[in-house]
Coordinates of C-alpha atoms and ligand atoms in Angstrom, one line a residue:
X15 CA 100.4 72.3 78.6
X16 CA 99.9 69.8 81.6
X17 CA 96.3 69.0 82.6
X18 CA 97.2 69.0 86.4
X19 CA 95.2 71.7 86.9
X20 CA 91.7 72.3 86.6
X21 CA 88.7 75.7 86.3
X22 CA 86.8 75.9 89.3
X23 CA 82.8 76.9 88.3
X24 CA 81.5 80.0 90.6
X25 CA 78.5 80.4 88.8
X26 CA 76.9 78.9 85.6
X27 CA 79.1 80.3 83.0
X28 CA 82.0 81.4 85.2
X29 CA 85.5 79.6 86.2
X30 CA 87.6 80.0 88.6
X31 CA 90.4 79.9 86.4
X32 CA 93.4 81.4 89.1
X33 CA 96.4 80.4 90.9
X34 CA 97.5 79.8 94.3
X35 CA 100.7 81.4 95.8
X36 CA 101.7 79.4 98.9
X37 CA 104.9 80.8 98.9
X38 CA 104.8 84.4 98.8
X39 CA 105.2 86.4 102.5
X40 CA 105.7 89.8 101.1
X41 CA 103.6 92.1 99.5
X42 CA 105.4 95.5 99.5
X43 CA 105.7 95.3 103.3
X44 CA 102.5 93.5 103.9
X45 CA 102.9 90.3 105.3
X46 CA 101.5 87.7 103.8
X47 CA 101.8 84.6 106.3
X48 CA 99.4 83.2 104.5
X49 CA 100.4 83.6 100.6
X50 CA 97.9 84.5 98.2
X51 CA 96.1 83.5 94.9
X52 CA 96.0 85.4 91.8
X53 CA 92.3 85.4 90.4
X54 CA 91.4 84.7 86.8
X55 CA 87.9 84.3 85.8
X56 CA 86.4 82.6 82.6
X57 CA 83.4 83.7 81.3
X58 CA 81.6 81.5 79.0
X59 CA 79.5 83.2 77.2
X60 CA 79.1 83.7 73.2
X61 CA 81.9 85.9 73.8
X62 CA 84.0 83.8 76.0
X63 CA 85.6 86.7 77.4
X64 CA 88.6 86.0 80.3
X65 CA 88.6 88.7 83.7
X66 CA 92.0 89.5 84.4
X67 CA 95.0 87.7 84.5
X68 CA 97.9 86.9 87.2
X69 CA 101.3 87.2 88.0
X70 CA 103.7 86.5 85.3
X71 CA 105.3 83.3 87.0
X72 CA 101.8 81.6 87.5
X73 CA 100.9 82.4 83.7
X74 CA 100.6 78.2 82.9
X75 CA 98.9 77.4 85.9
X76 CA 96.4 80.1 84.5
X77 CA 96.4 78.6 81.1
X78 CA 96.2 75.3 82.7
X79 CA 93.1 76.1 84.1
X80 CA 91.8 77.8 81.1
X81 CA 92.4 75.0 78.7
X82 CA 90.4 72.6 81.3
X83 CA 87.1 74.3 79.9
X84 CA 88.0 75.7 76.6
X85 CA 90.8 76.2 74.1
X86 CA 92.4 79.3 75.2
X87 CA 92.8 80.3 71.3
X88 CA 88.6 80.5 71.7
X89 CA 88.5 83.6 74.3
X90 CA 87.6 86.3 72.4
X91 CA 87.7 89.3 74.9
X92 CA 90.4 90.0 77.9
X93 CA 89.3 92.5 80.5
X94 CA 92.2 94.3 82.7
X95 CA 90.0 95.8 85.7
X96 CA 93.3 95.9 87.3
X97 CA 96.7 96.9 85.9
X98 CA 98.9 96.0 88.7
X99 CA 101.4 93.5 87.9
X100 CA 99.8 90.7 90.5
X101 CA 96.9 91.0 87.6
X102 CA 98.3 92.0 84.2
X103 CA 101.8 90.4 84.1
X104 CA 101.6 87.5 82.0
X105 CA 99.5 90.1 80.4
X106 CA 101.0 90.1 77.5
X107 CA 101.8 87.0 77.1
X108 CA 98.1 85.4 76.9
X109 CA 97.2 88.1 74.3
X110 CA 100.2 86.7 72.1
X111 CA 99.2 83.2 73.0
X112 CA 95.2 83.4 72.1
X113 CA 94.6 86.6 69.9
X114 CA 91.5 88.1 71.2
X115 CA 89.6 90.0 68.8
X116 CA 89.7 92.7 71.9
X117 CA 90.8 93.7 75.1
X118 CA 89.3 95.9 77.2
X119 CA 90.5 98.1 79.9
X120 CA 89.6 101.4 81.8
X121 CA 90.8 104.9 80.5
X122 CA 93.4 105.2 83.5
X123 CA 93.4 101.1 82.7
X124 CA 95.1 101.9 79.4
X125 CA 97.2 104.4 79.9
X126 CA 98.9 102.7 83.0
X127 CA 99.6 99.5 80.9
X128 CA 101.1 101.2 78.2
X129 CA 103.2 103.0 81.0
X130 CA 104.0 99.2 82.4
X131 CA 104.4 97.4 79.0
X132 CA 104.9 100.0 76.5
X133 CA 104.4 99.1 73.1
X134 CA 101.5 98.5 71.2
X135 CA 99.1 97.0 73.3
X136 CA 95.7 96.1 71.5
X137 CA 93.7 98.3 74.6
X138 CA 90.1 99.6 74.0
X139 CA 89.5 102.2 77.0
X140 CA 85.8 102.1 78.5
X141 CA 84.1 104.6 80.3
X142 CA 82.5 104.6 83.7
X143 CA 79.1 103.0 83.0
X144 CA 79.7 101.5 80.2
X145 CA 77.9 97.7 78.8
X146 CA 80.1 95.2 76.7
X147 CA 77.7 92.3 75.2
X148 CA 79.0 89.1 75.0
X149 CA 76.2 87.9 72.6
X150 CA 74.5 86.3 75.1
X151 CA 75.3 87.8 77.8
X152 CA 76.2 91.7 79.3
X153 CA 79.0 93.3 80.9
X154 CA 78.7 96.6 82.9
X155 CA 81.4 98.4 83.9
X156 CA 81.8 100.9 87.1
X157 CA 85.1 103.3 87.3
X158 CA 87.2 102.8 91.1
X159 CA 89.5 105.3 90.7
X160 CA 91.7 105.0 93.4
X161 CA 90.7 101.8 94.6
X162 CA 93.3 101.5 95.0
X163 CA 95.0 102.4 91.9
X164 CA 94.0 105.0 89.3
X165 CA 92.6 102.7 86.4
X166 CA 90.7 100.4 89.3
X167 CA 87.1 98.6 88.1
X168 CA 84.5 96.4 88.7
X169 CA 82.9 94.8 86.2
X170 CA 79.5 93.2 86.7
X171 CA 77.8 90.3 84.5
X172 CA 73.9 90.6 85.1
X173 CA 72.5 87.7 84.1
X174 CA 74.3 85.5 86.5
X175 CA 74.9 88.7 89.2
X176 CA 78.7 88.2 89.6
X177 CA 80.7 91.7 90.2
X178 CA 84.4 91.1 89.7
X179 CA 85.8 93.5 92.1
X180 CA 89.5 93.2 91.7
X181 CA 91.2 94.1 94.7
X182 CA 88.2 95.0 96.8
X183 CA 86.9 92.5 99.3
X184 CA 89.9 90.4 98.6
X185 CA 92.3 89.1 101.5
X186 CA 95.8 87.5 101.1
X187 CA 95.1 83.8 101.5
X188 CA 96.3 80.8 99.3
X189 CA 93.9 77.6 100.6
X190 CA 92.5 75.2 99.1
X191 CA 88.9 76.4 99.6
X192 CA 87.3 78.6 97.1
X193 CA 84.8 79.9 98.4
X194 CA 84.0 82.1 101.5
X195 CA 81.6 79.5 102.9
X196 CA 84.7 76.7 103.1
X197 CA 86.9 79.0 105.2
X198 CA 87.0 78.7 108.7
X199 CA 84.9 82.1 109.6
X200 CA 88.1 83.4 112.0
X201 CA 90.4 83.1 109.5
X202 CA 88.1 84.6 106.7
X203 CA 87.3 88.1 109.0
X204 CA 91.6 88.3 110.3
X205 CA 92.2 87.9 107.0
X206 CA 89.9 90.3 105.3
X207 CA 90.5 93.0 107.5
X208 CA 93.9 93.1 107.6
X209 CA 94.2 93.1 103.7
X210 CA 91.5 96.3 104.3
X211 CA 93.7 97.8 106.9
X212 CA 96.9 97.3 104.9
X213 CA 96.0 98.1 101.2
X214 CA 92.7 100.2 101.5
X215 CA 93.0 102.6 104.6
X216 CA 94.4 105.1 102.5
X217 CA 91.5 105.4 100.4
X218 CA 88.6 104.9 103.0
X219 CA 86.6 107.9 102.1
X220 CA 86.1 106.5 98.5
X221 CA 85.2 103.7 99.6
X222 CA 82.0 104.5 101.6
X223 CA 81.5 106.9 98.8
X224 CA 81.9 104.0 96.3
X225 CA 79.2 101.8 98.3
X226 CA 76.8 104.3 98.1
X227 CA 77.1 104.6 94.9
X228 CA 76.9 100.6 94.4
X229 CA 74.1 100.9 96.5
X230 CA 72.0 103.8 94.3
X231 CA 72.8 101.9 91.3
X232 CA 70.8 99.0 92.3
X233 CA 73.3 96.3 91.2
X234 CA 71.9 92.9 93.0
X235 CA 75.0 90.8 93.1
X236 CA 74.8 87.1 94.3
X237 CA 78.5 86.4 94.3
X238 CA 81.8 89.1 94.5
X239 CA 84.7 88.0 92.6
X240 CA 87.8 89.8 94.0
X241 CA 91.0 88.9 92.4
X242 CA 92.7 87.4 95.8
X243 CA 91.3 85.0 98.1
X244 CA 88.2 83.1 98.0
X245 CA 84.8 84.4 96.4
X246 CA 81.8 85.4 97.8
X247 CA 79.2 83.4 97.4
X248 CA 77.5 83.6 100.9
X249 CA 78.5 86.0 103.6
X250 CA 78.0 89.3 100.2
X251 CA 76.1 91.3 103.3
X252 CA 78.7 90.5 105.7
X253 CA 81.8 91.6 103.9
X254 CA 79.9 94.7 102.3
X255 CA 78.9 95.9 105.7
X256 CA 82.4 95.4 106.9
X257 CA 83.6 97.7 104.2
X258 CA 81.3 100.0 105.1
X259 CA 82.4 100.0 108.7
X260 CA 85.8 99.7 108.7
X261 CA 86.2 102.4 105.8
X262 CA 84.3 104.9 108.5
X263 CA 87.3 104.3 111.1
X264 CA 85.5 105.1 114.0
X265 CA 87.4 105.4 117.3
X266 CA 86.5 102.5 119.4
X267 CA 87.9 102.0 123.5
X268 CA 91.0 100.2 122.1
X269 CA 94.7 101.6 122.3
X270 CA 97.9 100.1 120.7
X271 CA 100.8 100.7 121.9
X272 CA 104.2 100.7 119.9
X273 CA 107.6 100.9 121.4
X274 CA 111.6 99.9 120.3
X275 CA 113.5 99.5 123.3
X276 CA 117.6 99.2 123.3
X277 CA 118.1 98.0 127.4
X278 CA 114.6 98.1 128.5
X279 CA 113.7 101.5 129.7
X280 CA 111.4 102.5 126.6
X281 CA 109.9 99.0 127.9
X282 CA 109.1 100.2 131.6
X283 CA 107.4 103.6 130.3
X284 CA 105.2 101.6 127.7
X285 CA 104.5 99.1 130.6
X286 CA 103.7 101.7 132.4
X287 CA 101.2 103.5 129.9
X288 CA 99.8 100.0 129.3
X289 CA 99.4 100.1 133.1
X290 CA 97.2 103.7 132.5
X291 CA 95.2 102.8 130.0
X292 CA 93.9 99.8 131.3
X293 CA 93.0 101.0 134.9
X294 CA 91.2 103.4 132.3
X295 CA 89.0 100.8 131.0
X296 CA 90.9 100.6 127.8
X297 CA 91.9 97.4 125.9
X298 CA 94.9 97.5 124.7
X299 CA 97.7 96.2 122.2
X300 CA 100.9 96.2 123.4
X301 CA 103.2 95.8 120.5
X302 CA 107.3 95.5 120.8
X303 CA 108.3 96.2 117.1
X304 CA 111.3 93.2 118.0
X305 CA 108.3 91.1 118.1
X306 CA 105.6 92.2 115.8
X307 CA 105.1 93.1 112.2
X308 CA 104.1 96.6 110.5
X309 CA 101.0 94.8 108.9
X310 CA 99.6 93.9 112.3
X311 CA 100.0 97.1 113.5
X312 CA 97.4 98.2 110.9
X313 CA 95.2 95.2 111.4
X314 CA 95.1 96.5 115.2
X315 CA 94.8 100.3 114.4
X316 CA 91.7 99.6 112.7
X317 CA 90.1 99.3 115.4
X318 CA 91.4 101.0 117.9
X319 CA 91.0 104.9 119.2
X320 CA 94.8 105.7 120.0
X321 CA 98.3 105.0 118.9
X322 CA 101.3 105.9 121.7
X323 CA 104.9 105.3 120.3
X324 CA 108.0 105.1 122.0
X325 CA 111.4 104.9 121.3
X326 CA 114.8 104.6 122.8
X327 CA 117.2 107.4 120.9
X328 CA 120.1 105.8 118.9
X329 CA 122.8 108.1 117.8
X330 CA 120.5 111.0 117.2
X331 CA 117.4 109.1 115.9
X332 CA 114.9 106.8 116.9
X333 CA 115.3 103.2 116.4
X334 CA 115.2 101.8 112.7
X335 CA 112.2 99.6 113.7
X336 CA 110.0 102.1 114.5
X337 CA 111.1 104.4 111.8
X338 CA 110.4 101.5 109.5
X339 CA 106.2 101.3 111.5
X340 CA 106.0 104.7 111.2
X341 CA 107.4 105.2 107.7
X342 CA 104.6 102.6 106.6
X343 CA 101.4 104.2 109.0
X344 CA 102.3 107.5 107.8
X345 CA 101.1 106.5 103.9
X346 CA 98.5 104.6 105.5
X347 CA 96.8 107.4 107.1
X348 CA 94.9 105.7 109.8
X349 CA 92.0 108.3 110.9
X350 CA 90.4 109.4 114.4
X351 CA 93.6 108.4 116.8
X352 CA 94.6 110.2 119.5
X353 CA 98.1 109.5 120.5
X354 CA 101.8 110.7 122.4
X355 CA 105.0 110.2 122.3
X356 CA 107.7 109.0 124.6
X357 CA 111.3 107.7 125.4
X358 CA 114.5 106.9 127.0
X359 CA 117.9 108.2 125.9
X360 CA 121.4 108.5 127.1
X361 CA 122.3 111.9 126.4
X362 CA 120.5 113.8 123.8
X363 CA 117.3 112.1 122.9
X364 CA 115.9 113.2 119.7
X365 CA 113.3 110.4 118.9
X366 CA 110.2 111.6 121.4
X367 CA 110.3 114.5 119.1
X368 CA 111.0 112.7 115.8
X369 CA 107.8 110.3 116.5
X370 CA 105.5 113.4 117.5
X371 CA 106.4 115.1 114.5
X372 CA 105.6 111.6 112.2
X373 CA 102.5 111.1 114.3
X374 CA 101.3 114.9 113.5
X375 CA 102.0 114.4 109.9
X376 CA 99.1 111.6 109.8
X377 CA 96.9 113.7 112.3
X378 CA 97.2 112.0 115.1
X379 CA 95.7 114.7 118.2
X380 CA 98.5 114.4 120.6
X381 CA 97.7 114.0 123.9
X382 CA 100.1 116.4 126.0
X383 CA 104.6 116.7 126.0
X384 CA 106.0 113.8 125.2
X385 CA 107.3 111.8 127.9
X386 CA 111.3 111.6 128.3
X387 CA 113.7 110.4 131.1
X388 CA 117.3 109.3 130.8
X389 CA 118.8 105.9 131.3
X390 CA 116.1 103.8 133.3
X391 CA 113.1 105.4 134.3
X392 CA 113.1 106.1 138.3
X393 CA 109.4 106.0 139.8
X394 CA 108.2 109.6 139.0
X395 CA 108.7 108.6 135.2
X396 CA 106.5 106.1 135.6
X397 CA 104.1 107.5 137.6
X398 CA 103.8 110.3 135.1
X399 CA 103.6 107.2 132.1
X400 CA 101.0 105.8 134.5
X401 CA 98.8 109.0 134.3
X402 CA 99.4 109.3 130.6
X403 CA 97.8 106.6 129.9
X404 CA 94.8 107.1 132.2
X405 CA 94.6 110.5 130.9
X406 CA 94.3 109.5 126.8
X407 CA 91.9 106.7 128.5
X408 CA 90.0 109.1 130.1
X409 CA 90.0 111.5 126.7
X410 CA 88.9 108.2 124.4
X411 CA 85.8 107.4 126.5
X412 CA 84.9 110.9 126.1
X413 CA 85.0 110.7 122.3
X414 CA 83.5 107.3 122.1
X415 CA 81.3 106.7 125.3
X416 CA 81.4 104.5 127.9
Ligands
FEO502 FE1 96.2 92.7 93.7 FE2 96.5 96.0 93.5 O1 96.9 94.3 93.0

């Protein structure tokens, strides 16, 4: 084992003891155009006791780390609040490598990662609300089901007020900065809310559920530990309050506008839409799915109060782009949109229809017919495009206020 790398201290007892992915640029559609890290934490306590792990390639930068602070054959206790692979796969791996006398896990924790392993697996289940000592110091435990998998926890260590979140209130970024604090601020809020919008929209309702209950329980953290990105050791209120606002995705005065265009004409409409909504007092996105990514379609969705897709028709269907955006939005479930559909075609023109339907299946209210013409729009189309887009402006700053 090399000694390049080195455990980071977050807290008195408590190591950074991660890695850093600056390659990776795909996380099951997510873009990550800025990597990520894998976080590993070392607790030293009687128990030294090691929070999650990483991704199976990074497993000796983790030990690495580790064996900067301690001899990994000393950690006594391995706890999975996580079983996705980005956190378990080297998994186990360590367990052969430095015995622990145990390793915890939550009840959904257990039976995923005998799903994902299989074998025997030394996994002792705990309970929401559950306390682990580690001789000197305590470990409580809080069930997230669904957040965002089935067997999600947070763990919290009391005496130095450190809650490892796992996935929650982490962001895709590999830097060289550690800490929240030592990222530039912009960079830190894109970042965190585009992980949000592209991981946790789904399960939004939980969430505010799950801070209320974070909030009743009286837990007084001083630092969050998620397992990507940097920890949080000074903006806690910040990013908690974000949470709490993004996960109520209220509609704000903001429209994004999606379109695939073959020779233009699905261009003019959206152009012309664009045109609408802004004489409406709207601000608006205007995203060409040749240009722009599915993951910043959701960072912009989050806060925006309508979504209006177009599509040229190709050979029956709409265009593989924005069947690929739609696809991906659909299992997102963005809330509180209002939206509408339009298109050019040659002859038969299918995708107007096809986009409603995929819009109505995520709830989207749509705003009037959807909006067709053949070949290239003449000036009536866009008239009509024009007063589309005024009219879902005109709807928005009813629902929201001016
Ligand atoms: Fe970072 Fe859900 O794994």
């Amino acid at each position: 084992m090399h000694d390049t790398f080195k455990a980071i201290k977050i807290s008195d007892h408590v190591y950074w003891v991660g890695a850093i992915d600056w390659s990776i640029r795909d996380f099951h559609g997510y873009m990550t155009k800025r990597g990520s890290t894998y976080n590993a934490y070392l607790i030293l306590a009687e128990k030294a006791t090691l929070m999650d792990t990483v991704r199976t390639p990074f497993r000796d930068e983790m030990m690495a780390r580790i064996a900067s602070v301690i001899n990994p054959a000393d950690i006594q206790y391995i706890i999975s609040n996580h079983s996705e692979m980005d956190h378990s796969g080297c998994l186990p791996e360590v367990i052969d490598a430095v015995k622990p006398e145990k390793v915890y896990t939550s009840v959904m924790g257990a039976k995923t990662l005998k799903e994902i392993f299989h074998g025997d697996l030394p996994l002792i289940p705990l309970k929401d609300g559950d306390s682990l000592s580690l001789g000197n110091m305590t470990l409580s435990f809080l069930e997230t089901r669904m957040l965002h998998w089935p067997d999600s926890m947070f763990s919290y260590l009391a005496e130095e007020q450190v809650l490892f979140s796992q996935d929650a209130f982490g962001m895709h970024l590999a830097s060289s900065q550690r800490f929240d604090d030592e990222v530039d601020p912009a960079i830190l809020r894109y970042e965190a809310a585009t992980y949000f919008a592209n991981i946790l929209t789904p399960y939004a309702a939980l969430i505010t559920k799950l801070l209320a209950r974070v909030t009743a329980s009286g837990l007084n953290f001083k630092i969050i530990a998620p397992d990507h990105g940097p920890v949080w050791r000074t903006d806690i209120h910040g990013i908690v309050n974000r949470y709490a606002e993004w996960a109520l995705q209220k509609p704000a005065r903001k429209a994004v506008v999606l379109y695939g265009t073959m020779w233009h004409s699905t261009e003019k409409m959206a152009l012309a839409i664009t045109e609408g909504l802004l004489t409406g007092g709207m601000e608006v996105k205007l995203m060409s799915m040749d240009a722009c990514h599915r993951s910043d379609v959701a960072f912009e969705l989050l806060g925006a109060g309508a979504l209006i897709v177009g599509s040229s028709t190709l050979n029956n269907h709409m265009l593989p782009g924005m069947a690929d955006v739609l696809t991906y939005l659909r299992g997102l479930k963005p809330k509180n949109l209002l939206g509408a559909a339009f298109g050019s075609h040659g002859w038969s023109g299918e995708a107007p229809r096809q986009i409603e339907e995929m819009l109505a299946d995520f709830r989207v209210e749509l705003v009037g017919n959807p909006i067709q013409t053949r070949h290239v729009p003449d000036q009536g189309v866009l008239t009509q495009c024009c007063e589309l887009g005024r009219l879902i402006a005109e709807k928005l700053r009813d629902k929201v206020g001016d």
